[in-house]
Short mmCIF file of C-alpha atoms in Angstrom, two decimals:
data_model
loop_
_atom_site.label_atom_id
_atom_site.label_comp_id
_atom_site.label_asym_id
_atom_site.label_seq_id
_atom_site.Cartn_x
_atom_site.Cartn_y
_atom_site.Cartn_z
CA MET I 1 -38.09 31.85 9.58
CA LEU I 2 -41.24 29.97 8.28
CA LEU I 3 -40.87 26.27 8.53
CA ARG I 4 -43.61 24.45 7.30
CA LEU I 5 -45.10 20.91 8.62
CA THR I 6 -43.90 19.42 5.24
CA ASP I 7 -40.35 21.06 5.87
CA VAL I 8 -39.75 19.05 9.23
CA LEU I 9 -42.12 15.71 9.68
CA GLY I 10 -40.70 12.66 8.14
CA LEU I 11 -37.10 13.59 8.45
CA GLY I 12 -36.29 11.05 10.91
CA GLU I 13 -38.09 8.22 9.47
CA GLU I 14 -36.18 5.07 8.26
CA ALA I 15 -38.84 3.45 5.87
CA SER I 16 -38.26 3.68 2.01
CA SER I 17 -41.05 3.56 -0.28
CA GLY I 18 -39.05 3.47 -3.28
CA PRO I 19 -37.81 0.26 -5.26
CA VAL I 20 -35.20 -1.78 -3.43
CA ASP I 21 -32.90 -4.37 -5.35
CA MET I 22 -29.89 -6.58 -4.54
CA TYR I 23 -26.89 -4.55 -5.74
CA GLU I 24 -24.47 -7.53 -6.25
CA GLN I 25 -24.59 -11.25 -6.40
CA ALA I 26 -24.73 -13.21 -3.11
CA SER I 27 -25.37 -16.83 -1.91
CA ARG I 28 -25.66 -16.02 1.80
CA PRO I 29 -27.66 -13.18 3.35
CA LEU I 30 -24.95 -12.60 5.97
CA ILE I 31 -20.95 -12.98 5.19
CA PRO I 32 -18.08 -12.79 7.66
CA ARG I 33 -15.73 -10.23 6.66
CA SER I 34 -12.15 -9.23 7.70
CA PRO I 35 -10.81 -5.90 8.08
CA PRO I 36 -8.48 -4.42 5.40
CA PRO I 37 -4.82 -5.11 5.72
CA ARG I 38 -2.72 -2.09 7.20
CA GLU I 39 -0.67 -1.84 4.09
CA SER I 40 -3.92 -0.74 2.19
CA LEU I 41 -4.53 2.00 4.76
CA ARG I 42 -1.47 4.00 4.36
CA GLY I 43 -2.31 7.56 4.21
CA LEU I 44 -6.13 7.21 5.13
CA VAL I 45 -7.53 9.42 7.24
CA HIS I 46 -11.14 9.87 8.69
CA VAL I 47 -13.32 12.91 8.95
CA GLY I 48 -16.29 12.50 11.10
CA VAL I 49 -19.35 14.58 11.18
CA ASP I 50 -22.05 14.29 14.20
CA SER I 51 -24.49 16.59 15.52
CA SER I 52 -26.83 17.33 18.32
CA SER I 53 -30.09 19.11 19.32
CA ARG I 54 -31.82 19.53 22.76
CA LEU I 55 -35.11 21.24 23.68
CA VAL I 56 -35.74 23.47 26.50
CA SER I 57 -39.64 24.08 26.63
CA THR I 58 -41.13 26.99 28.35
CA PRO I 59 -44.56 28.47 28.46
CA ALA I 60 -43.72 31.43 26.23
CA ALA I 61 -41.49 29.39 23.98
CA ASP I 62 -39.70 26.01 22.96
CA VAL I 63 -36.19 26.79 22.12
CA VAL I 64 -34.07 24.09 20.19
CA ILE I 65 -30.48 24.18 20.79
CA SER I 66 -28.30 22.36 18.40
CA ALA I 67 -24.47 21.75 17.70
CA LEU I 68 -22.22 20.14 15.23
CA SER I 69 -18.58 18.89 15.37
CA VAL I 70 -16.23 17.78 13.08
CA SER I 71 -13.40 15.31 13.98
CA GLY I 72 -10.37 13.97 12.52
CA PRO I 73 -7.55 11.54 13.33
CA GLY I 74 -6.07 11.63 16.60
CA PRO I 75 -9.20 12.62 17.28
CA VAL I 76 -8.65 16.26 16.42
CA GLU I 77 -11.36 18.85 16.92
CA LEU I 78 -11.55 20.31 13.58
CA CYS I 79 -14.58 22.56 13.72
CA ASP I 80 -17.40 22.87 16.40
CA ARG I 81 -20.57 25.05 15.97
CA PRO I 82 -20.99 27.00 18.13
CA SER I 83 -17.13 26.89 18.90
CA LEU I 84 -16.08 26.52 22.63
CA TYR I 85 -12.87 28.76 21.57
CA PRO I 86 -12.95 32.45 20.80
CA ASN I 87 -10.15 31.81 18.41
CA MET I 88 -11.33 28.67 16.67
CA SER I 89 -13.67 29.52 13.71
CA CYS I 90 -14.96 26.95 11.09
CA PRO I 91 -14.41 27.81 7.19
CA GLY I 92 -17.42 27.99 5.38
CA ASP I 93 -19.83 30.62 4.37
CA GLY I 94 -23.53 30.67 5.05
CA ALA I 95 -23.67 28.97 8.40
CA PRO I 96 -26.74 27.99 9.73
CA PRO I 97 -28.59 28.80 13.20
CA PHE I 98 -27.86 26.74 15.92
CA VAL I 99 -30.69 28.19 17.99
CA TYR I 100 -34.39 27.99 16.80
CA VAL I 101 -36.93 29.73 19.05
CA VAL I 102 -40.51 28.73 18.33
CA PRO I 103 -42.83 31.20 20.06
CA HIS I 104 -46.16 30.48 21.75
CA GLY I 105 -47.81 33.61 20.76
CA ASP I 106 -46.73 36.93 20.45
CA VAL I 107 -43.10 36.95 21.97
CA GLU I 108 -40.24 39.48 21.43
CA VAL I 109 -37.07 37.66 20.64
CA PRO I 110 -33.85 39.61 20.94
CA GLU I 111 -31.64 39.57 17.74
CA ALA I 112 -28.35 37.57 18.24
CA ASP I 113 -25.78 35.67 16.15
CA GLY I 114 -26.80 31.96 15.38
CA VAL I 115 -30.51 32.40 16.72
CA THR I 116 -33.50 32.63 14.35
CA VAL I 117 -37.26 32.50 15.16
CA VAL I 118 -39.47 29.88 13.54
CA SER I 119 -43.30 31.13 12.97
CA ALA I 120 -45.63 28.48 13.64
CA GLU I 121 -49.35 28.50 13.81
CA PRO I 122 -50.97 27.44 17.26
CA SER I 123 -52.42 24.10 15.57
CA GLN I 124 -48.87 23.18 14.50
CA LEU I 125 -47.45 23.55 17.94
CA SER I 126 -47.37 19.54 18.40
CA GLY I 127 -44.46 17.28 19.74
CA ALA I 128 -44.07 16.02 16.26
CA PHE I 129 -43.54 19.46 14.83
CA ILE I 130 -40.93 20.49 17.45
CA SER I 131 -39.35 17.05 17.07
CA GLY I 132 -39.19 17.86 13.35
CA VAL I 133 -37.54 21.36 13.95
CA MET I 134 -34.67 19.17 16.01
CA ASP I 135 -34.32 17.14 13.16
CA TYR I 136 -34.20 20.16 10.93
CA ALA I 137 -31.44 21.94 13.24
CA ARG I 138 -29.34 18.67 12.66
CA LEU I 139 -29.56 18.21 9.04
CA SER I 140 -29.10 22.09 8.35
CA LEU I 141 -25.70 22.07 10.27
CA GLU I 142 -24.20 18.61 8.88
CA ALA I 143 -25.10 19.75 5.33
CA TRP I 144 -23.34 22.89 6.09
CA ALA I 145 -20.19 21.04 7.47
CA LEU I 146 -20.23 18.70 4.55
CA ARG I 147 -20.01 22.12 2.37
CA GLY I 148 -17.59 23.78 4.53
CA PRO I 149 -15.53 22.56 7.11
CA ALA I 150 -15.48 18.66 5.87
CA THR I 151 -14.52 20.03 2.26
CA TRP I 152 -11.80 22.20 3.77
CA ALA I 153 -10.51 19.37 5.93
CA SER I 154 -10.61 16.69 3.07
CA SER I 155 -8.65 19.24 0.90
CA ALA I 156 -5.80 20.09 3.27
CA TYR I 157 -5.37 16.35 3.88
CA ALA I 158 -5.25 15.52 0.16
CA SER I 159 -2.74 18.65 -0.49
CA ALA I 160 -0.44 16.77 2.25
CA LEU I 161 -0.87 13.19 0.27
CA ARG I 162 -3.36 11.79 2.49
CA ARG I 163 -6.63 10.11 1.69
CA PRO I 164 -9.63 11.52 3.57
CA VAL I 165 -12.94 9.50 4.10
CA VAL I 166 -15.84 11.39 5.36
CA LEU I 167 -18.14 9.10 7.87
CA LEU I 168 -21.21 11.12 8.30
CA ASP I 169 -23.62 10.39 10.98
CA GLY I 170 -27.19 8.96 9.91
CA PRO I 171 -28.13 8.72 6.19
CA ILE I 172 -26.94 10.64 3.39
CA PHE I 173 -30.62 10.87 2.40
CA ILE I 174 -34.06 9.77 3.68
CA ALA I 175 -37.35 9.46 1.30
CA ALA I 176 -40.25 8.59 3.41
CA GLY I 177 -43.02 7.97 0.72
CA ARG I 178 -43.57 11.52 0.33
CA GLY I 179 -40.47 12.19 -2.16
CA VAL I 180 -37.16 13.82 -0.78
CA PRO I 181 -37.59 16.44 1.69
CA SER I 182 -35.39 19.42 0.77
CA PRO I 183 -33.39 19.35 4.02
CA MET I 184 -32.19 15.77 2.61
CA GLU I 185 -31.91 16.71 -0.54
CA ALA I 186 -29.59 19.42 0.07
CA ARG I 187 -27.61 16.78 2.25
CA ALA I 188 -27.16 14.59 -0.80
CA ARG I 189 -25.91 17.32 -3.14
CA ALA I 190 -23.25 17.98 -0.54
CA VAL I 191 -22.26 14.47 -0.54
CA GLU I 192 -22.11 14.72 -4.28
CA ALA I 193 -20.10 17.70 -4.48
CA LEU I 194 -17.27 15.97 -1.91
CA GLU I 195 -17.46 13.07 -4.17
CA SER I 196 -16.87 15.34 -7.43
CA MET I 197 -13.50 16.38 -5.31
CA GLY I 198 -12.47 12.87 -5.14
CA VAL I 199 -13.53 12.39 -1.39
CA PRO I 200 -15.69 9.49 -0.35
CA VAL I 201 -18.43 9.80 2.02
CA VAL I 202 -19.91 7.03 3.81
CA GLY I 203 -23.12 7.42 6.15
CA VAL I 204 -23.19 5.56 9.18
CA VAL I 205 -26.68 4.77 10.61
CA LYS I 206 -26.79 3.67 14.22
CA ARG I 207 -30.53 3.64 14.84
CA VAL I 208 -32.01 0.86 12.79
CA GLU I 209 -34.86 -0.43 15.04
CA ARG I 210 -37.67 1.20 12.42
CA SER I 211 -35.95 0.62 9.23
CA TYR I 212 -37.50 -2.00 6.69
CA ILE I 213 -35.04 -1.65 3.97
CA LEU I 214 -33.64 -5.24 3.63
CA SER I 215 -37.31 -6.74 3.76
CA SER I 216 -38.32 -4.53 0.89
CA SER I 217 -36.01 -6.45 -1.43
CA PRO I 218 -37.56 -9.39 -2.76
CA ARG I 219 -34.23 -11.13 -3.53
CA PHE I 220 -33.15 -10.17 -0.15
CA VAL I 221 -35.88 -11.75 1.52
CA ALA I 222 -35.55 -15.00 -0.61
CA LEU I 223 -31.88 -15.58 0.53
CA ALA I 224 -32.74 -14.99 4.21
CA GLU I 225 -35.90 -17.35 3.97
CA ARG I 226 -33.51 -19.84 2.62
CA CYS I 227 -31.73 -19.83 6.08
CA GLY I 228 -34.88 -20.14 7.85
CA ALA I 229 -35.64 -16.61 8.61
CA ARG I 230 -39.00 -14.89 8.73
CA ALA I 231 -38.22 -12.12 6.35
CA THR I 232 -41.20 -10.29 5.51
CA ASP I 233 -42.61 -7.38 7.20
CA VAL I 234 -39.62 -7.61 9.83
CA THR I 235 -37.52 -4.71 10.74
CA ASP I 236 -34.06 -4.78 9.74
CA LYS I 237 -32.42 -5.44 12.95
CA MET I 238 -34.96 -8.16 13.77
CA LEU I 239 -33.89 -9.94 10.64
CA LEU I 240 -30.55 -9.48 11.07
CA GLN I 241 -30.67 -11.07 14.89
CA GLN I 242 -32.68 -14.06 13.11
CA LEU I 243 -29.76 -14.37 10.65
CA ALA I 244 -27.05 -14.34 13.26
CA SER I 245 -28.86 -17.12 15.29
CA SER I 246 -29.85 -19.24 12.44
CA GLY I 247 -25.75 -20.22 11.84
CA CYS I 248 -26.28 -19.62 8.24
CA SER I 249 -23.42 -17.07 8.04
CA GLY I 250 -20.79 -19.04 9.81
CA VAL I 251 -18.48 -18.26 12.51
CA VAL I 252 -15.00 -16.82 11.92
CA PRO I 253 -13.09 -15.40 14.58
CA GLY I 254 -12.27 -11.77 14.40
CA ARG I 255 -14.53 -11.09 11.46
CA ALA I 256 -17.42 -8.59 11.28
CA TYR I 257 -20.42 -9.59 9.43
CA ALA I 258 -21.93 -8.07 6.44
CA THR I 259 -25.09 -8.41 4.32
CA PRO I 260 -24.88 -8.24 0.81
CA LYS I 261 -25.56 -4.70 -0.79
CA VAL I 262 -28.74 -3.44 -1.69
CA VAL I 263 -29.85 -0.23 -3.78
CA VAL I 264 -32.39 2.09 -3.01
CA ARG I 265 -33.83 4.79 -5.42
CA GLU I 266 -36.26 7.42 -4.39
CA GLY I 267 -37.02 10.87 -6.04
CA GLY I 268 -34.22 10.96 -8.43
CA LEU I 269 -31.47 9.88 -5.97
CA THR I 270 -29.84 6.29 -5.57
CA LYS I 271 -27.95 4.95 -2.43
CA ILE I 272 -26.24 1.82 -1.96
CA VAL I 273 -27.15 0.17 1.59
CA GLU I 274 -25.31 -2.79 3.51
CA TYR I 275 -25.55 -3.65 7.41
CA VAL I 276 -22.55 -4.70 9.27
CA VAL I 277 -22.47 -6.59 12.58
CA ILE I 278 -19.79 -6.00 14.90
CA VAL I 279 -19.37 -8.75 17.70
CA PRO I 280 -17.98 -7.76 21.14
CA GLY I 281 -14.97 -10.10 21.14
CA PRO I 282 -13.10 -11.84 18.43
CA LEU I 283 -14.27 -15.43 19.59
CA GLN I 284 -17.73 -14.31 19.87
CA ARG I 285 -20.61 -15.20 17.36
CA PRO I 286 -22.99 -12.67 16.15
CA GLY I 287 -25.76 -12.23 18.87
CA VAL I 288 -27.95 -9.50 20.81
CA ARG I 289 -24.84 -7.80 22.24
CA SER I 290 -23.57 -7.11 18.76
CA ARG I 291 -23.38 -3.64 17.46
CA VAL I 292 -25.49 -2.98 14.15
CA TYR I 293 -24.89 -0.26 11.90
CA ARG I 294 -26.22 0.57 8.35
CA LEU I 295 -23.61 1.92 6.08
CA GLU I 296 -24.93 4.32 2.93
CA TYR I 297 -22.98 5.72 0.10
CA GLY I 298 -23.64 6.43 -3.51
CA GLU I 299 -22.03 4.51 -6.41
CA ARG I 300 -19.45 7.33 -6.95
CA THR I 301 -18.05 6.85 -3.53
CA LEU I 302 -17.96 2.83 -4.00
CA ARG I 303 -16.00 3.59 -7.34
CA ILE I 304 -13.57 6.34 -5.45
CA LEU I 305 -12.57 3.70 -2.69
CA GLU I 306 -12.14 0.80 -4.97
CA GLU I 307 -9.62 3.01 -6.77
CA MET I 308 -7.94 2.97 -3.13
CA GLY I 309 -7.79 -0.55 -2.92
CA LEU I 310 -10.74 -0.45 -0.12
CA ASP I 311 -14.60 -0.56 -0.12
CA PRO I 312 -16.94 1.48 2.39
CA LEU I 313 -17.19 -1.66 4.63
CA GLN I 314 -13.47 -1.90 4.89
CA ALA I 315 -13.12 2.17 5.34
CA PHE I 316 -15.59 1.67 7.99
CA LEU I 317 -13.66 -1.08 9.80
CA ALA I 318 -10.42 0.94 9.70
CA ASP I 319 -12.11 3.31 11.97
CA THR I 320 -13.83 0.61 14.23
CA LEU I 321 -12.09 -2.64 14.59
CA LEU I 322 -8.79 -1.66 13.58
CA ARG I 323 -8.93 0.98 16.42
CA GLN I 324 -10.13 -1.55 18.87
CA SER I 325 -13.34 -0.05 19.25
CA LEU I 326 -16.82 -1.33 18.50
CA GLU I 327 -18.11 2.09 17.18
CA PRO I 328 -16.38 4.66 14.47
CA VAL I 329 -13.92 6.81 16.58
CA THR I 330 -14.25 9.74 14.60
CA ILE I 331 -18.06 9.92 14.82
CA ALA I 332 -18.01 8.91 18.30
CA ALA I 333 -15.73 12.10 19.13
CA SER I 334 -18.09 14.33 17.36
CA ASP I 335 -21.09 12.81 18.77
CA ARG I 336 -19.36 13.39 22.63
CA ARG I 337 -18.45 16.90 21.85
CA SER I 338 -21.76 18.05 20.15
CA LYS I 339 -23.69 16.52 22.92
CA MET I 340 -21.59 18.32 25.84
CA ILE I 341 -21.87 21.67 23.84
CA THR I 342 -25.77 21.07 23.81
CA SER I 343 -26.13 19.86 27.09
CA ALA I 344 -24.03 23.11 28.33
CA LEU I 345 -25.78 25.41 26.26
CA LYS I 346 -29.27 23.91 27.64
CA GLY I 347 -28.05 24.23 31.34
CA LEU I 348 -27.06 27.92 30.98
CA LEU I 349 -30.48 28.98 29.31
CA ALA I 350 -32.55 26.96 31.87
CA LYS I 351 -30.65 28.63 34.51
CA ALA I 352 -30.88 32.02 33.10
CA ILE I 353 -34.58 31.73 32.46
CA LEU I 354 -35.12 30.70 36.05
CA GLY I 355 -32.86 33.52 37.53
CA LEU I 356 -34.96 36.22 35.29
CA GLY I 357 -38.16 34.73 37.07
CA GLY I 358 -39.34 32.87 34.20
CA ARG I 359 -40.75 29.41 34.21
CA LEU I 360 -39.53 25.95 32.40
CA GLY I 361 -41.61 23.16 30.89
CA TYR I 362 -42.44 20.27 32.74
CA GLU I 363 -39.96 17.93 30.74
CA THR I 364 -37.33 20.72 30.94
CA GLU I 365 -37.67 21.19 34.69
CA VAL I 366 -37.53 17.56 35.56
CA GLU I 367 -34.54 17.12 33.40
CA GLU I 368 -32.65 20.03 34.72
CA GLY I 369 -33.72 19.31 38.47
CA GLY I 370 -32.25 15.76 37.75
CA ALA I 371 -28.82 17.09 36.03
CA ARG I 372 -28.38 19.19 39.57
CA ALA I 373 -29.37 16.43 41.73
CA VAL I 374 -26.83 14.35 39.85
CA ALA I 375 -24.43 17.17 40.12
#
């Protein structure tokens, strides 16, 4: 397999160079929003998709280990790749690898299911390239999960007269000034395929520290500055922190606080974005201990949910606040399982390498040594 620098670099960047504008009229930059009434949630089920990747470094090669998990209500384990159970297989053809080996020179790698070799020139073997391979591994698994296991689960729930909503960890696509990378475009097309079945897909972004989407919208900047916030060239999270402390939004017990929707266009793709601030307790005001998430979705998802009598924020709150949680329960379940799988595989691989008389790279040796010390 050949991964080029253009394939992997920029996959995790948060910035958007495309035009950003307000999608809806608003008088305030941060609005108290209540969870949906329970009667509107009859039959609603959430399908959570998340993945993990870890690195085992050795003098001979870098080995990227990834895992995917899909969760349903309960939570229920709908699919893991690789699976922990021999009798539990995930539906869907063309499952991508979950182990990527990047040799340092001429290294023989035995063939194995789910394992692929990434050919890279010595000049490419940088930390940024390996980080990009880790992003690529996760994105490939998640795009496949949307096309396969999530589609299968959604169809099964729909045939049982349930109303599935897919919550995907991360953005529905990223465009980082160089157009839309092919893994992100594949992700966006998989989202569109689910939407064509009538299944809404909402991306939930947890890492927003380096995002500048809100400050890229002149109309949102004007709204924020009327509340006394410094909104130009400020990260989204810092801007939201200013708005939360300004008192401009008002404080309503038991509510979440959301920005107006903005629309981002890049490389022929369009997504709607809104931020939501969840406070730790019903009587607390938004502050530094609040959780901040970015919700992303297409216009088709918005219309599907409106036909259900909901909107994307309400679908998200049904998996968080209404389940007594500050994070989406189904994504958290997938996150825990995928991290557990990659942690176990990393430990087994490191132990096998040492058992064969091999050496580990410095970072892996420190991490695994620390894990054994804790154990």
